[in-house]
mmCIF file with all atom_site columns, C-alpha atoms in Angstrom:
data_model
loop_
_atom_site.group_PDB
_atom_site.id
_atom_site.type_symbol
_atom_site.label_atom_id
_atom_site.label_alt_id
_atom_site.label_comp_id
_atom_site.label_asym_id
_atom_site.label_entity_id
_atom_site.label_seq_id
_atom_site.pdbx_PDB_ins_code
_atom_site.Cartn_x
_atom_site.Cartn_y
_atom_site.Cartn_z
_atom_site.occupancy
_atom_site.B_iso_or_equiv
_atom_site.pdbx_formal_charge
_atom_site.auth_seq_id
_atom_site.auth_comp_id
_atom_site.auth_asym_id
_atom_site.auth_atom_id
_atom_site.pdbx_PDB_model_num
ATOM 1   C CA . MET F 1 1   ? 259.743 44.851 229.639 1.00 50.00 ? 27  MET F CA 1
ATOM 2   C CA . SER F 1 2   ? 256.233 43.491 230.335 1.00 48.00 ? 28  SER F CA 1
ATOM 3   C CA . THR F 1 3   ? 254.613 40.696 228.605 1.00 52.00 ? 29  THR F CA 1
ATOM 4   C CA . ALA F 1 4   ? 251.185 40.735 230.275 1.00 52.00 ? 30  ALA F CA 1
ATOM 5   C CA . PRO F 1 5   ? 248.302 41.192 227.777 1.00 53.00 ? 31  PRO F CA 1
ATOM 6   C CA . GLY F 1 6   ? 246.714 44.630 227.651 1.00 54.00 ? 32  GLY F CA 1
ATOM 7   C CA . PRO F 1 7   ? 246.301 47.844 225.673 1.00 56.00 ? 33  PRO F CA 1
ATOM 8   C CA . ALA F 1 8   ? 250.296 48.290 225.156 1.00 59.00 ? 34  ALA F CA 1
ATOM 9   C CA . ASN F 1 9   ? 250.913 44.877 223.746 1.00 61.00 ? 35  ASN F CA 1
ATOM 10  C CA . ARG F 1 10  ? 247.926 44.780 221.072 1.00 71.00 ? 36  ARG F CA 1
ATOM 11  C CA . ASP F 1 11  ? 248.524 45.835 217.333 1.00 73.00 ? 37  ASP F CA 1
ATOM 12  C CA . PRO F 1 12  ? 247.752 49.796 217.326 1.00 82.00 ? 38  PRO F CA 1
ATOM 13  C CA . GLN F 1 13  ? 244.684 50.526 215.318 1.00 82.00 ? 39  GLN F CA 1
ATOM 14  C CA . PRO F 1 14  ? 245.184 53.694 213.088 1.00 89.00 ? 40  PRO F CA 1
ATOM 15  C CA . PRO F 1 15  ? 242.782 56.367 214.072 1.00 92.00 ? 41  PRO F CA 1
ATOM 16  C CA . VAL F 1 16  ? 239.575 57.301 212.022 1.00 92.00 ? 42  VAL F CA 1
ATOM 17  C CA . GLY F 1 17  ? 237.406 59.995 212.171 1.00 96.00 ? 43  GLY F CA 1
ATOM 18  C CA . ILE F 1 18  ? 233.877 60.495 213.191 1.00 95.00 ? 44  ILE F CA 1
ATOM 19  C CA . ASP F 1 19  ? 232.446 60.141 209.579 1.00 95.00 ? 45  ASP F CA 1
ATOM 20  C CA . GLU F 1 20  ? 234.484 56.958 208.805 1.00 96.00 ? 46  GLU F CA 1
ATOM 21  C CA . LEU F 1 21  ? 233.710 55.450 212.149 1.00 95.00 ? 47  LEU F CA 1
ATOM 22  C CA . LEU F 1 22  ? 229.734 56.195 211.520 1.00 95.00 ? 48  LEU F CA 1
ATOM 23  C CA . GLU F 1 23  ? 230.044 54.576 208.161 1.00 96.00 ? 49  GLU F CA 1
ATOM 24  C CA . ARG F 1 24  ? 231.718 51.511 209.644 1.00 95.00 ? 50  ARG F CA 1
ATOM 25  C CA . VAL F 1 25  ? 229.166 51.415 212.500 1.00 96.00 ? 51  VAL F CA 1
ATOM 26  C CA . ARG F 1 26  ? 226.212 51.564 210.148 1.00 97.00 ? 52  ARG F CA 1
ATOM 27  C CA . ALA F 1 27  ? 227.507 49.118 207.713 1.00 97.00 ? 53  ALA F CA 1
ATOM 28  C CA . GLY F 1 28  ? 226.763 46.544 210.304 1.00 95.00 ? 54  GLY F CA 1
ATOM 29  C CA . TYR F 1 29  ? 223.352 46.771 210.464 1.00 97.00 ? 55  TYR F CA 1
ATOM 30  C CA . GLU F 1 30  ? 220.142 48.149 208.915 1.00 97.00 ? 56  GLU F CA 1
ATOM 31  C CA . ARG F 1 31  ? 218.742 51.436 209.902 1.00 98.00 ? 57  ARG F CA 1
ATOM 32  C CA . ILE F 1 32  ? 215.132 52.492 209.527 1.00 98.00 ? 58  ILE F CA 1
ATOM 33  C CA . GLU F 1 33  ? 212.860 55.161 208.287 1.00 98.00 ? 59  GLU F CA 1
ATOM 34  C CA . PRO F 1 34  ? 210.407 56.775 210.498 1.00 98.00 ? 60  PRO F CA 1
ATOM 35  C CA . GLN F 1 35  ? 207.475 54.890 208.556 1.00 98.00 ? 61  GLN F CA 1
ATOM 36  C CA . GLU F 1 36  ? 208.829 51.314 209.488 1.00 98.00 ? 62  GLU F CA 1
ATOM 37  C CA . ALA F 1 37  ? 209.767 52.618 213.232 1.00 98.00 ? 63  ALA F CA 1
ATOM 38  C CA . TYR F 1 38  ? 205.949 54.104 213.467 1.00 98.00 ? 64  TYR F CA 1
ATOM 39  C CA . GLU F 1 39  ? 204.536 50.679 212.107 1.00 98.00 ? 65  GLU F CA 1
ATOM 40  C CA . ALA F 1 40  ? 206.797 48.547 214.269 1.00 97.00 ? 66  ALA F CA 1
ATOM 41  C CA . ALA F 1 41  ? 205.960 50.487 217.425 1.00 97.00 ? 67  ALA F CA 1
ATOM 42  C CA . ARG F 1 42  ? 202.235 50.790 216.836 1.00 96.00 ? 68  ARG F CA 1
ATOM 43  C CA . ALA F 1 43  ? 202.214 47.073 216.093 1.00 97.00 ? 69  ALA F CA 1
ATOM 44  C CA . GLY F 1 44  ? 204.028 46.360 219.478 1.00 95.00 ? 70  GLY F CA 1
ATOM 45  C CA . ASP F 1 45  ? 207.097 44.987 217.304 1.00 96.00 ? 71  ASP F CA 1
ATOM 46  C CA . ALA F 1 46  ? 209.709 47.460 218.623 1.00 97.00 ? 72  ALA F CA 1
ATOM 47  C CA . LEU F 1 47  ? 210.528 49.323 221.617 1.00 98.00 ? 73  LEU F CA 1
ATOM 48  C CA . LEU F 1 48  ? 211.343 53.120 220.672 1.00 98.00 ? 74  LEU F CA 1
ATOM 49  C CA . VAL F 1 49  ? 214.001 54.402 223.105 1.00 98.00 ? 75  VAL F CA 1
ATOM 50  C CA . ASP F 1 50  ? 214.684 58.453 223.049 1.00 98.00 ? 76  ASP F CA 1
ATOM 51  C CA . ILE F 1 51  ? 218.100 59.124 224.050 1.00 98.00 ? 77  ILE F CA 1
ATOM 52  C CA . ARG F 1 52  ? 217.976 63.110 223.403 1.00 97.00 ? 78  ARG F CA 1
ATOM 53  C CA . TYR F 1 53  ? 218.863 64.926 226.593 1.00 94.00 ? 79  TYR F CA 1
ATOM 54  C CA . ALA F 1 54  ? 216.203 66.684 228.492 1.00 96.00 ? 80  ALA F CA 1
ATOM 55  C CA . ALA F 1 55  ? 216.759 70.239 226.896 1.00 97.00 ? 81  ALA F CA 1
ATOM 56  C CA . LEU F 1 56  ? 215.751 68.839 223.310 1.00 97.00 ? 82  LEU F CA 1
ATOM 57  C CA . ARG F 1 57  ? 212.903 67.005 224.619 1.00 97.00 ? 83  ARG F CA 1
ATOM 58  C CA . GLU F 1 58  ? 211.393 70.213 226.463 1.00 97.00 ? 84  GLU F CA 1
ATOM 59  C CA . ARG F 1 59  ? 212.033 72.332 222.975 1.00 97.00 ? 85  ARG F CA 1
ATOM 60  C CA . ASP F 1 60  ? 210.867 69.810 220.466 1.00 97.00 ? 86  ASP F CA 1
ATOM 61  C CA . GLY F 1 61  ? 208.601 67.556 222.234 1.00 97.00 ? 87  GLY F CA 1
ATOM 62  C CA . HIS F 1 62  ? 208.385 63.836 222.466 1.00 96.00 ? 88  HIS F CA 1
ATOM 63  C CA . ILE F 1 63  ? 207.072 60.681 220.756 1.00 97.00 ? 89  ILE F CA 1
ATOM 64  C CA . PRO F 1 64  ? 204.070 59.133 222.838 1.00 95.00 ? 90  PRO F CA 1
ATOM 65  C CA . ASP F 1 65  ? 204.915 55.899 224.390 1.00 92.00 ? 91  ASP F CA 1
ATOM 66  C CA . ALA F 1 66  ? 208.660 56.329 223.503 1.00 97.00 ? 92  ALA F CA 1
ATOM 67  C CA . VAL F 1 67  ? 211.001 55.269 226.388 1.00 98.00 ? 93  VAL F CA 1
ATOM 68  C CA . VAL F 1 68  ? 213.116 57.898 227.670 1.00 98.00 ? 94  VAL F CA 1
ATOM 69  C CA . VAL F 1 69  ? 216.727 56.835 228.410 1.00 97.00 ? 95  VAL F CA 1
ATOM 70  C CA . GLU F 1 70  ? 219.339 59.232 228.457 1.00 93.00 ? 96  GLU F CA 1
ATOM 71  C CA . ARG F 1 71  ? 222.467 58.130 226.538 1.00 95.00 ? 97  ARG F CA 1
ATOM 72  C CA . ASN F 1 72  ? 224.573 57.930 229.497 1.00 94.00 ? 98  ASN F CA 1
ATOM 73  C CA . GLU F 1 73  ? 222.161 55.186 230.933 1.00 96.00 ? 99  GLU F CA 1
ATOM 74  C CA . LEU F 1 74  ? 221.141 53.512 227.912 1.00 97.00 ? 100 LEU F CA 1
ATOM 75  C CA . GLU F 1 75  ? 223.133 50.098 228.636 1.00 97.00 ? 101 GLU F CA 1
ATOM 76  C CA . TRP F 1 76  ? 222.227 49.779 232.053 1.00 97.00 ? 102 TRP F CA 1
ATOM 77  C CA . ARG F 1 77  ? 218.677 50.326 231.221 1.00 97.00 ? 103 ARG F CA 1
ATOM 78  C CA . LEU F 1 78  ? 218.429 47.765 228.265 1.00 97.00 ? 104 LEU F CA 1
ATOM 79  C CA . ASP F 1 79  ? 220.648 45.109 229.277 1.00 97.00 ? 105 ASP F CA 1
ATOM 80  C CA . PRO F 1 80  ? 218.162 42.333 229.972 1.00 96.00 ? 106 PRO F CA 1
ATOM 81  C CA . TRP F 1 81  ? 220.645 40.698 232.665 1.00 95.00 ? 107 TRP F CA 1
ATOM 82  C CA . GLY F 1 82  ? 221.287 44.220 234.202 1.00 93.00 ? 108 GLY F CA 1
ATOM 83  C CA . SER F 1 83  ? 220.259 45.026 237.781 1.00 94.00 ? 109 SER F CA 1
ATOM 84  C CA . HIS F 1 84  ? 218.973 48.536 236.480 1.00 96.00 ? 110 HIS F CA 1
ATOM 85  C CA . ARG F 1 85  ? 216.887 47.377 233.499 1.00 96.00 ? 111 ARG F CA 1
ATOM 86  C CA . LEU F 1 86  ? 213.909 48.817 232.405 1.00 96.00 ? 112 LEU F CA 1
ATOM 87  C CA . PRO F 1 87  ? 210.611 46.616 232.844 1.00 95.00 ? 113 PRO F CA 1
ATOM 88  C CA . GLU F 1 88  ? 210.513 46.471 228.963 1.00 94.00 ? 114 GLU F CA 1
ATOM 89  C CA . ALA F 1 89  ? 214.015 45.095 228.680 1.00 95.00 ? 115 ALA F CA 1
ATOM 90  C CA . THR F 1 90  ? 213.119 41.587 228.953 1.00 93.00 ? 116 THR F CA 1
ATOM 91  C CA . SER F 1 91  ? 215.173 39.694 226.408 1.00 96.00 ? 117 SER F CA 1
ATOM 92  C CA . HIS F 1 92  ? 218.146 39.833 224.019 1.00 97.00 ? 118 HIS F CA 1
ATOM 93  C CA . ALA F 1 93  ? 215.764 39.522 221.215 1.00 96.00 ? 119 ALA F CA 1
ATOM 94  C CA . LEU F 1 94  ? 213.743 42.552 221.783 1.00 96.00 ? 120 LEU F CA 1
ATOM 95  C CA . ARG F 1 95  ? 213.525 44.714 218.978 1.00 97.00 ? 121 ARG F CA 1
ATOM 96  C CA . ILE F 1 96  ? 214.606 48.436 219.820 1.00 98.00 ? 122 ILE F CA 1
ATOM 97  C CA . VAL F 1 97  ? 214.848 51.438 217.752 1.00 98.00 ? 123 VAL F CA 1
ATOM 98  C CA . VAL F 1 98  ? 217.136 54.124 219.169 1.00 98.00 ? 124 VAL F CA 1
ATOM 99  C CA . LEU F 1 99  ? 216.316 57.647 218.465 1.00 98.00 ? 125 LEU F CA 1
ATOM 100 C CA . CYS F 1 100 ? 218.485 60.887 219.106 1.00 98.00 ? 126 CYS F CA 1
ATOM 101 C CA . ASN F 1 101 ? 217.993 64.362 217.639 1.00 98.00 ? 127 ASN F CA 1
ATOM 102 C CA . GLU F 1 102 ? 219.061 63.618 213.985 1.00 97.00 ? 128 GLU F CA 1
ATOM 103 C CA . GLY F 1 103 ? 220.457 60.155 213.827 1.00 97.00 ? 129 GLY F CA 1
ATOM 104 C CA . TYR F 1 104 ? 224.090 60.380 214.690 1.00 97.00 ? 130 TYR F CA 1
ATOM 105 C CA . ALA F 1 105 ? 224.596 59.603 218.248 1.00 97.00 ? 131 ALA F CA 1
ATOM 106 C CA . SER F 1 106 ? 221.897 56.831 218.033 1.00 98.00 ? 132 SER F CA 1
ATOM 107 C CA . SER F 1 107 ? 224.218 54.919 215.461 1.00 98.00 ? 133 SER F CA 1
ATOM 108 C CA . LEU F 1 108 ? 226.820 54.787 217.965 1.00 97.00 ? 134 LEU F CA 1
ATOM 109 C CA . ALA F 1 109 ? 224.340 53.749 220.889 1.00 98.00 ? 135 ALA F CA 1
ATOM 110 C CA . VAL F 1 110 ? 223.447 50.707 218.659 1.00 98.00 ? 136 VAL F CA 1
ATOM 111 C CA . GLN F 1 111 ? 226.738 49.718 218.527 1.00 97.00 ? 137 GLN F CA 1
ATOM 112 C CA . SER F 1 112 ? 227.097 49.708 222.019 1.00 97.00 ? 138 SER F CA 1
ATOM 113 C CA . LEU F 1 113 ? 223.679 47.633 222.225 1.00 98.00 ? 139 LEU F CA 1
ATOM 114 C CA . HIS F 1 114 ? 224.908 45.210 219.769 1.00 97.00 ? 140 HIS F CA 1
ATOM 115 C CA . GLN F 1 115 ? 228.030 44.626 222.220 1.00 96.00 ? 141 GLN F CA 1
ATOM 116 C CA . LEU F 1 116 ? 225.554 43.572 224.930 1.00 96.00 ? 142 LEU F CA 1
ATOM 117 C CA . GLY F 1 117 ? 223.852 41.169 222.453 1.00 97.00 ? 143 GLY F CA 1
ATOM 118 C CA . LEU F 1 118 ? 220.911 43.153 221.698 1.00 98.00 ? 144 LEU F CA 1
ATOM 119 C CA . LEU F 1 119 ? 221.414 42.563 218.245 1.00 97.00 ? 145 LEU F CA 1
ATOM 120 C CA . ARG F 1 120 ? 218.049 43.512 216.882 1.00 97.00 ? 146 ARG F CA 1
ATOM 121 C CA . ALA F 1 121 ? 218.639 46.943 217.774 1.00 98.00 ? 147 ALA F CA 1
ATOM 122 C CA . THR F 1 122 ? 218.640 49.610 215.162 1.00 98.00 ? 148 THR F CA 1
ATOM 123 C CA . ASP F 1 123 ? 218.344 53.489 214.842 1.00 98.00 ? 149 ASP F CA 1
ATOM 124 C CA . LEU F 1 124 ? 215.864 55.910 213.223 1.00 98.00 ? 150 LEU F CA 1
ATOM 125 C CA . ILE F 1 125 ? 217.470 57.527 210.158 1.00 98.00 ? 151 ILE F CA 1
ATOM 126 C CA . GLY F 1 126 ? 217.338 61.358 210.708 1.00 98.00 ? 152 GLY F CA 1
ATOM 127 C CA . GLY F 1 127 ? 216.267 60.907 214.285 1.00 98.00 ? 153 GLY F CA 1
ATOM 128 C CA . PHE F 1 128 ? 213.520 62.673 215.892 1.00 98.00 ? 154 PHE F CA 1
ATOM 129 C CA . GLN F 1 129 ? 213.628 65.522 213.355 1.00 98.00 ? 155 GLN F CA 1
ATOM 130 C CA . ALA F 1 130 ? 212.994 63.222 210.645 1.00 98.00 ? 156 ALA F CA 1
ATOM 131 C CA . TRP F 1 131 ? 209.966 61.538 212.897 1.00 98.00 ? 157 TRP F CA 1
ATOM 132 C CA . ARG F 1 132 ? 208.444 65.052 213.134 1.00 98.00 ? 158 ARG F CA 1
ATOM 133 C CA . GLU F 1 133 ? 208.852 65.829 209.788 1.00 98.00 ? 159 GLU F CA 1
ATOM 134 C CA . ALA F 1 134 ? 207.216 62.989 208.610 1.00 98.00 ? 160 ALA F CA 1
ATOM 135 C CA . GLY F 1 135 ? 204.195 63.951 210.440 1.00 98.00 ? 161 GLY F CA 1
ATOM 136 C CA . PHE F 1 136 ? 204.242 61.213 213.367 1.00 98.00 ? 162 PHE F CA 1
ATOM 137 C CA . PRO F 1 137 ? 202.945 61.888 216.549 1.00 97.00 ? 163 PRO F CA 1
ATOM 138 C CA . VAL F 1 138 ? 204.844 64.419 218.836 1.00 98.00 ? 164 VAL F CA 1
ATOM 139 C CA . VAL F 1 139 ? 203.395 65.749 222.238 1.00 96.00 ? 165 VAL F CA 1
#
């Protein structure tokens, strides 16, 4: 019998459904509405990061000046210590607003960014669709 630390020796966590997981994740930070995201980006106080895949951006357009980083590259591109970081990823103090299509995947992405120490990361309630419905710029 092995006594080495590892997954087999941890107390098992009961499984949760995605709705409960989202609720738990979102309880750990404050999400923002499109108006606040627009004002923060316009003032230079936040970096908007669009994690939608190419087909959605082609279909619906994109937000001018938002940085496009598909979800599978997000951590590597925003980690200020990472060798593959974006030029904008200068500090753990950077305020990042992640947006996906409707505001679900972005919440899980924010949790991952928080684990990297990007504690000012948040996401847009309702995602790109809410941004567009609010009448903010889309090209």
